[in-house]
Coordinates of C-alpha atoms and ligand atoms in Angstrom, one line a residue:
M137 CA -18.2 4.6 12.9
A138 CA -18.2 6.8 9.8
R139 CA -17.1 7.4 6.3
V140 CA -14.4 9.9 5.6
Q141 CA -14.4 12.1 2.5
F142 CA -11.8 14.3 0.9
E143 CA -13.2 16.7 -1.6
N144 CA -10.6 18.4 -3.8
I145 CA -8.1 18.9 -1.0
Y146 CA -5.1 21.1 -1.6
K147 CA -2.4 21.8 1.0
R148 CA 0.3 24.4 0.7
F149 CA 3.1 25.2 3.2
G150 CA 3.9 28.8 2.3
K151 CA 4.3 28.7 -1.5
V152 CA 5.0 25.0 -1.7
E153 CA 2.0 22.9 -2.6
V154 CA 2.4 19.4 -1.2
V155 CA -1.1 18.0 -1.8
H156 CA -2.8 18.6 -5.1
D157 CA -6.5 18.1 -5.6
V158 CA -6.9 14.9 -3.6
S159 CA -10.4 13.4 -3.4
F160 CA -11.5 10.1 -2.0
D161 CA -14.4 8.5 -0.2
I162 CA -13.6 6.0 2.5
K163 CA -16.6 3.9 3.4
D164 CA -17.8 3.2 6.8
K165 CA -15.8 0.2 8.3
E166 CA -13.3 0.3 5.5
F167 CA -9.5 -0.1 6.0
M168 CA -8.0 2.3 3.6
V169 CA -4.2 2.5 3.0
L170 CA -2.4 5.6 1.8
V171 CA 0.9 4.4 0.3
G172 CA 3.7 6.2 -1.5
P173 CA 7.4 7.1 -1.2
S174 CA 8.7 9.3 1.5
G175 CA 7.7 13.0 1.2
C176 CA 4.7 12.3 -1.1
G177 CA 2.2 13.8 1.4
K178 CA 0.8 10.8 3.2
S179 CA 1.2 12.2 6.7
T180 CA 0.0 15.6 5.7
C181 CA -3.3 14.0 4.4
L182 CA -3.7 12.0 7.7
R183 CA -2.9 15.1 9.8
M184 CA -5.7 17.0 7.9
V185 CA -8.2 14.3 8.9
A186 CA -7.0 14.6 12.4
G187 CA -7.2 18.4 12.4
L188 CA -3.5 18.8 13.1
E189 CA -3.2 20.6 9.7
E190 CA -6.0 22.6 7.9
P191 CA -6.4 22.1 4.2
S192 CA -5.6 25.2 2.0
E193 CA -8.6 24.3 -0.2
G194 CA -11.3 21.7 -0.2
Q195 CA -13.6 20.0 2.3
I196 CA -13.1 17.1 4.6
Y197 CA -16.1 15.2 6.0
I198 CA -16.2 12.7 8.8
G199 CA -19.6 11.0 8.7
D200 CA -22.0 13.7 7.5
R201 CA -20.1 16.5 9.2
M202 CA -17.7 18.8 7.4
V203 CA -14.8 19.0 9.9
N204 CA -12.8 21.9 8.4
G205 CA -12.0 24.2 11.3
V206 CA -13.2 21.6 13.9
D207 CA -10.8 21.1 16.8
P208 CA -8.9 17.8 16.8
K209 CA -10.4 16.8 20.1
D210 CA -13.9 17.3 18.7
R211 CA -13.4 15.1 15.6
D212 CA -13.9 11.8 17.3
I213 CA -10.7 10.2 15.9
A214 CA -7.9 8.2 17.5
M215 CA -4.4 8.3 16.2
V216 CA -1.5 5.8 16.3
F217 CA 1.9 7.2 15.3
Q218 CA 5.2 5.7 14.4
N219 CA 6.7 7.2 17.6
Y220 CA 4.0 5.9 20.0
A221 CA 5.9 7.0 23.1
L222 CA 4.3 5.4 26.1
Y223 CA 4.6 7.1 29.5
P224 CA 7.5 5.1 31.1
H225 CA 6.5 5.6 34.7
M226 CA 2.9 4.4 34.1
T227 CA 1.6 0.9 34.0
V228 CA 0.1 -0.5 30.8
F229 CA -3.3 0.0 32.4
D230 CA -2.7 3.6 33.2
N231 CA -1.1 4.3 29.7
M232 CA -4.3 2.9 28.1
A233 CA -6.6 4.7 30.6
F234 CA -4.8 8.1 30.4
G235 CA -6.8 9.6 27.5
L236 CA -10.1 8.6 29.1
K237 CA -9.0 10.1 32.5
L238 CA -8.2 13.3 30.8
R239 CA -11.7 13.4 29.4
H240 CA -13.1 12.7 32.8
F241 CA -14.7 9.3 32.0
P242 CA -16.2 7.6 35.1
K243 CA -13.8 5.1 36.7
A244 CA -16.0 2.0 36.1
Q245 CA -16.2 2.8 32.4
I246 CA -12.5 3.3 32.1
Q247 CA -11.9 0.0 33.8
K248 CA -14.4 -1.8 31.4
R249 CA -13.0 -0.2 28.3
V250 CA -9.3 -0.9 29.2
E251 CA -10.1 -4.5 30.1
E252 CA -12.0 -5.0 26.8
A253 CA -9.2 -3.5 24.8
A254 CA -6.6 -5.5 26.6
A255 CA -8.6 -8.7 25.9
T256 CA -8.8 -7.8 22.2
L257 CA -5.1 -7.2 22.0
G258 CA -4.0 -10.1 24.3
L259 CA -2.6 -7.7 26.9
E260 CA -4.7 -9.0 29.9
N261 CA -1.8 -10.3 31.8
L262 CA 0.4 -7.3 31.2
L263 CA -1.7 -4.6 32.6
K264 CA 0.4 -4.0 35.7
R265 CA 3.7 -3.9 33.9
K266 CA 5.7 -0.8 33.0
P267 CA 6.6 -0.2 29.3
K268 CA 10.3 -1.1 29.9
E269 CA 9.1 -4.6 31.0
L270 CA 7.5 -5.2 27.5
S271 CA 8.8 -6.3 24.2
G272 CA 8.6 -3.9 21.2
G273 CA 5.6 -5.7 19.8
Q274 CA 3.8 -5.6 23.2
R275 CA 4.5 -1.8 23.5
Q276 CA 3.0 -1.3 20.0
R277 CA -0.1 -3.2 21.1
V278 CA -0.4 -0.9 24.1
A279 CA -0.2 2.1 21.7
L280 CA -3.1 0.5 19.7
G281 CA -5.0 -0.2 22.9
R282 CA -4.7 3.5 23.8
A283 CA -6.4 4.3 20.6
I284 CA -9.1 1.5 20.9
V285 CA -10.3 2.6 24.3
R286 CA -11.4 5.9 22.9
E287 CA -14.0 4.1 20.8
A288 CA -13.5 6.7 18.2
Q289 CA -15.3 6.9 14.8
V290 CA -12.1 6.7 12.9
F291 CA -8.6 5.3 13.5
L292 CA -5.7 7.1 11.9
M293 CA -2.4 5.2 11.8
D294 CA 0.8 6.7 10.5
E295 CA 3.5 4.1 9.8
P296 CA 2.8 2.4 13.2
L297 CA 5.0 -0.6 12.4
S298 CA 8.1 1.1 11.1
N299 CA 9.9 0.9 14.5
L300 CA 9.5 -2.9 14.7
D301 CA 11.9 -5.5 13.4
A302 CA 10.9 -7.5 10.3
K303 CA 9.4 -10.5 12.1
L304 CA 7.5 -8.4 14.6
R305 CA 6.2 -6.2 11.8
V306 CA 4.6 -9.2 10.1
E307 CA 3.1 -10.4 13.4
T308 CA 1.7 -7.0 14.3
R309 CA 0.4 -6.4 10.8
A310 CA -1.7 -9.5 11.3
N311 CA -2.8 -8.3 14.7
I312 CA -4.0 -5.0 13.3
I313 CA -5.9 -6.8 10.6
K314 CA -7.6 -9.1 13.2
L315 CA -8.3 -6.1 15.3
H316 CA -10.0 -4.4 12.4
Q317 CA -12.0 -7.5 11.7
S318 CA -13.3 -7.6 15.3
I319 CA -14.0 -3.9 15.9
Q320 CA -14.5 -2.7 12.3
T321 CA -13.7 0.9 12.9
T322 CA -13.1 2.9 9.8
T323 CA -9.3 3.1 9.5
I324 CA -6.8 5.2 7.5
Y325 CA -3.4 3.6 7.5
V326 CA -0.3 5.4 6.1
T327 CA 2.8 3.5 5.0
H328 CA 5.6 3.7 2.5
D329 CA 5.7 -0.1 2.4
Q330 CA 3.8 -1.6 -0.6
V331 CA 3.7 -5.1 1.0
E332 CA 1.9 -3.6 4.1
A333 CA -0.4 -1.8 1.8
M334 CA -1.2 -4.9 -0.3
T335 CA -1.7 -7.2 2.7
M336 CA -3.7 -4.8 4.9
G337 CA -5.8 -2.6 2.7
D338 CA -9.4 -3.1 1.7
R339 CA -8.5 -0.4 -0.8
I340 CA -5.3 1.4 -1.4
A341 CA -4.6 5.0 -2.6
V342 CA -1.2 5.3 -4.2
L343 CA 0.2 8.8 -3.7
N344 CA 3.1 10.3 -5.5
G345 CA 4.2 14.0 -5.4
G346 CA 1.0 14.9 -3.6
V347 CA -1.2 13.4 -6.3
I348 CA -3.4 10.2 -6.1
Q349 CA -2.0 8.0 -8.9
Q350 CA -4.6 5.3 -8.5
L351 CA -7.2 4.2 -5.9
G352 CA -8.5 0.6 -5.9
T353 CA -8.3 -2.8 -4.3
P354 CA -4.9 -4.5 -4.0
Q355 CA -5.8 -6.8 -6.9
E356 CA -7.0 -4.0 -9.1
L357 CA -3.7 -2.1 -8.6
Y358 CA -1.7 -5.2 -9.3
D359 CA -3.7 -6.4 -12.3
R360 CA -4.5 -3.0 -13.9
P361 CA -2.0 -0.3 -12.8
S362 CA -3.1 2.9 -14.4
N363 CA 0.4 4.2 -15.0
M364 CA 4.0 3.2 -14.8
F365 CA 4.5 4.7 -11.3
V366 CA 1.8 2.4 -9.9
A367 CA 3.1 -0.5 -12.0
G368 CA 6.6 -0.1 -10.7
F369 CA 5.6 0.6 -7.1
I370 CA 3.1 -2.2 -6.5
G371 CA 4.4 -5.8 -6.5
T372 CA 7.8 -7.2 -5.6
P373 CA 10.1 -7.4 -7.5
G374 CA 8.8 -4.5 -9.6
M375 CA 7.5 -4.7 -13.1
N376 CA 10.1 -4.9 -15.9
F377 CA 9.8 -2.0 -18.4
F378 CA 11.0 -2.1 -22.1
P379 CA 10.9 1.3 -23.7
G380 CA 11.0 1.5 -27.5
A381 CA 8.3 -1.1 -28.0
K382 CA 6.8 -1.2 -31.5
V383 CA 3.3 -2.4 -32.5
V384 CA 3.3 -4.5 -35.6
A385 CA 0.0 -5.6 -37.3
E386 CA 0.1 -8.7 -39.6
G387 CA -3.3 -9.6 -40.8
D388 CA -5.3 -10.6 -37.8
T389 CA -2.3 -10.8 -35.5
T390 CA -1.0 -7.8 -33.5
K391 CA 2.5 -8.1 -32.0
I392 CA 4.7 -6.0 -29.8
V393 CA 8.2 -6.1 -31.2
L394 CA 11.1 -5.5 -28.8
D395 CA 14.1 -4.6 -30.8
G396 CA 16.8 -7.3 -30.6
M397 CA 15.0 -9.2 -27.8
G398 CA 11.9 -10.8 -29.1
Q399 CA 8.2 -10.3 -29.7
V400 CA 4.9 -10.7 -27.9
E401 CA 1.6 -11.5 -29.4
V402 CA -1.1 -9.0 -28.2
P403 CA -4.2 -10.8 -26.9
A404 CA -7.4 -10.2 -29.0
D405 CA -9.0 -8.0 -26.3
Y406 CA -6.1 -5.5 -26.4
A407 CA -5.3 -5.7 -30.2
K408 CA -7.4 -2.6 -31.2
I409 CA -6.0 -0.5 -28.3
A410 CA -2.5 -1.5 -29.3
R411 CA -3.0 -0.7 -33.0
D412 CA -4.5 2.7 -32.1
A413 CA -1.5 3.4 -29.8
A414 CA 1.1 2.5 -32.6
G415 CA 2.0 6.1 -33.4
K416 CA 3.2 6.9 -29.9
E417 CA 6.5 6.1 -28.0
L418 CA 5.6 3.0 -26.2
T419 CA 6.9 1.1 -23.2
F420 CA 6.1 -2.6 -22.8
G421 CA 5.7 -3.9 -19.2
I422 CA 5.7 -7.4 -17.8
R423 CA 6.0 -8.6 -14.2
P424 CA 8.8 -11.0 -13.1
S425 CA 6.3 -13.7 -12.2
H426 CA 4.7 -13.5 -15.7
L427 CA 7.9 -14.6 -17.3
E428 CA 8.8 -18.3 -17.5
D429 CA 11.7 -20.4 -18.8
A430 CA 10.5 -21.2 -22.3
A431 CA 12.0 -24.7 -22.0
L432 CA 9.2 -25.5 -19.5
V433 CA 6.4 -24.1 -21.7
G434 CA 4.9 -25.7 -24.8
E435 CA 4.2 -24.2 -28.2
D436 CA 3.0 -20.9 -26.8
S437 CA 6.5 -19.8 -26.0
Q438 CA 7.2 -19.6 -29.8
R439 CA 4.8 -16.6 -30.2
S440 CA 5.7 -14.6 -27.2
S441 CA 9.2 -14.6 -25.9
I442 CA 12.2 -12.5 -24.9
D443 CA 15.8 -13.6 -25.2
G444 CA 18.2 -12.7 -22.4
T445 CA 21.4 -13.7 -20.7
V446 CA 21.4 -14.9 -17.2
D447 CA 23.4 -12.9 -14.7
V448 CA 22.5 -14.3 -11.3
V449 CA 20.2 -17.2 -10.2
E450 CA 18.8 -17.0 -6.7
N451 CA 17.2 -20.3 -5.7
L452 CA 14.4 -19.6 -3.1
G453 CA 13.4 -23.3 -3.0
N454 CA 9.9 -22.8 -4.3
E455 CA 11.0 -20.6 -7.2
L456 CA 14.0 -19.1 -8.8
Q457 CA 14.6 -15.4 -8.8
V458 CA 16.7 -14.8 -11.9
Y459 CA 18.5 -11.5 -12.8
L460 CA 19.1 -11.2 -16.6
T461 CA 20.2 -8.8 -19.2
A462 CA 17.9 -8.4 -22.2
G463 CA 18.4 -5.8 -24.9
G464 CA 21.0 -4.2 -22.7
K465 CA 18.6 -3.8 -19.8
N466 CA 18.6 -5.4 -16.4
I467 CA 15.4 -7.4 -15.8
I468 CA 14.1 -9.9 -13.2
A469 CA 12.2 -13.1 -13.9
T470 CA 10.6 -15.4 -11.3
L471 CA 10.9 -18.9 -12.7
D472 CA 9.7 -22.3 -11.7
S473 CA 12.2 -24.1 -9.6
R474 CA 12.4 -26.9 -12.2
S475 CA 14.1 -24.4 -14.5
R476 CA 17.8 -25.3 -15.2
V477 CA 19.0 -21.8 -16.1
V478 CA 22.6 -21.2 -15.3
A479 CA 24.4 -17.9 -14.8
G480 CA 26.3 -16.8 -18.0
N481 CA 24.0 -18.8 -20.3
K482 CA 21.5 -17.5 -22.8
V483 CA 17.8 -18.2 -22.0
K484 CA 14.5 -17.8 -23.9
L485 CA 11.8 -16.5 -21.6
Y486 CA 8.1 -17.1 -22.3
V487 CA 6.0 -14.0 -21.8
E488 CA 2.5 -14.7 -20.4
N489 CA 1.1 -12.4 -23.0
D490 CA -2.4 -11.9 -21.4
R491 CA -0.6 -10.3 -18.4
M492 CA 1.3 -7.8 -20.5
H493 CA 1.1 -4.0 -20.1
L494 CA 1.6 -1.2 -22.5
F495 CA 2.3 2.4 -21.5
D496 CA 2.7 5.8 -23.2
T497 CA 6.4 6.5 -22.6
A498 CA 5.9 10.2 -22.5
T499 CA 3.1 10.4 -19.9
G500 CA 3.5 7.0 -18.2
E501 CA -0.3 6.3 -18.6
A502 CA -1.3 2.7 -19.2
F503 CA -3.1 1.6 -22.4
F504 CA -3.7 -1.7 -20.7
Ligands
LIG1058 N1 4.9 21.8 8.5 C1 5.5 21.8 7.3 N2 6.1 22.8 6.8 C2 6.6 22.8 5.5 N3 6.7 21.7 4.8 C3 6.1 20.5 5.3 C4 5.5 20.5 6.6 N4 5.0 19.3 6.8 C5 5.4 18.6 5.7 N5 6.0 19.3 4.8 C6 6.5 18.9 3.5 O1 5.4 18.3 2.8 C7 5.8 17.2 2.0 C8 5.0 16.0 2.4 O2 5.3 15.6 3.7 P1 4.6 14.4 4.4 O3 3.2 14.5 4.3 O4 5.2 14.3 5.8 O5 5.2 13.2 3.6 P2 5.1 11.6 3.8 O6 4.3 11.4 5.1 O7 4.5 11.0 2.6 O8 6.5 11.1 3.9 C9 7.3 17.0 2.3 O9 8.0 17.6 1.2 C10 7.5 17.8 3.5 O10 8.8 18.3 3.6
LIG1059 MG1 5.0 10.5 6.9

């Protein structure tokens, strides 16, 4: 097992630079997720760890060894791809054993490793089957098994669940987490799906346009996104943004005024930062679950609220997902299921003001 480091990595294809100055330090045994929209450079980063691409600049370390220029087969990594094609004419056992046979492992050792991996993945009873006799989820587990038997220092997984249907994806996601808990191999996991990232990662690096936007634990990214990209990308539904926010200071009180919609009292901890930011173009941000029907909240709702008109109410049983128009913008609020909001009516939404965010509209950077 090993840590993996990127030091100021750049990658260019011809003149096009697709990875810009990426640095990170993945700890031994850590499960690190690289997440971002399609084309942001996730696979390229992973392929550079694997040695399938060489960085244009910068150093990559696996353990204490700089691996730039080292052949993929000498890097001690195992990879699971989205297209994990198994050999159709081989049994599950032989599919899992294939890589070890190629490397001339002794037969007894191959037997032992395949059996152990099969036990870890719940494939013991399927070893004699051919891939066509397996479900999609079982095949995916065989692909994982093929990686596990290598007992590599690092696992690299590139969107390994994207060929599975929604239910199986959730199941296999849990399987991969359990697998990591039991074998604890350092893992780099690439996905475009922020829910996968949030549920699986010890830490997450959010990439956009070949640049790391933020690197942190799932909770850090959710609570303290460092810019509007991360704020909008992490969390479902995404954060509501209100451009044109004004900071107004009245004595000891600092407020954010949203023209024609309402106002929100800035918590004491953030008041100075808000006042200092007052000269800039500002965007106010609040997550759907940090809005509530003011009718269900006490006095607090007077000081921090937004007025809107309800467009659609989706009752999910445990909560309401409400689509509204506020200040000419479409927003989403996740309300308590006791709320009696009705489509077409006006509503006052309480803003949990200690969960508010304020961004520099020009740069997207968060003040808080
Ligand atoms: N071999 C290549 N030659 C030229 N451009 C490439 C090559 N591989 C990837 N790219 C480009 O690099 C960018 C990042 O690709 P990729 O890392 O595959 O993104 P992701 O995995 O995040 O979807 C994309 O614009 C892609 O078209
Ligand atoms: Mg990719």
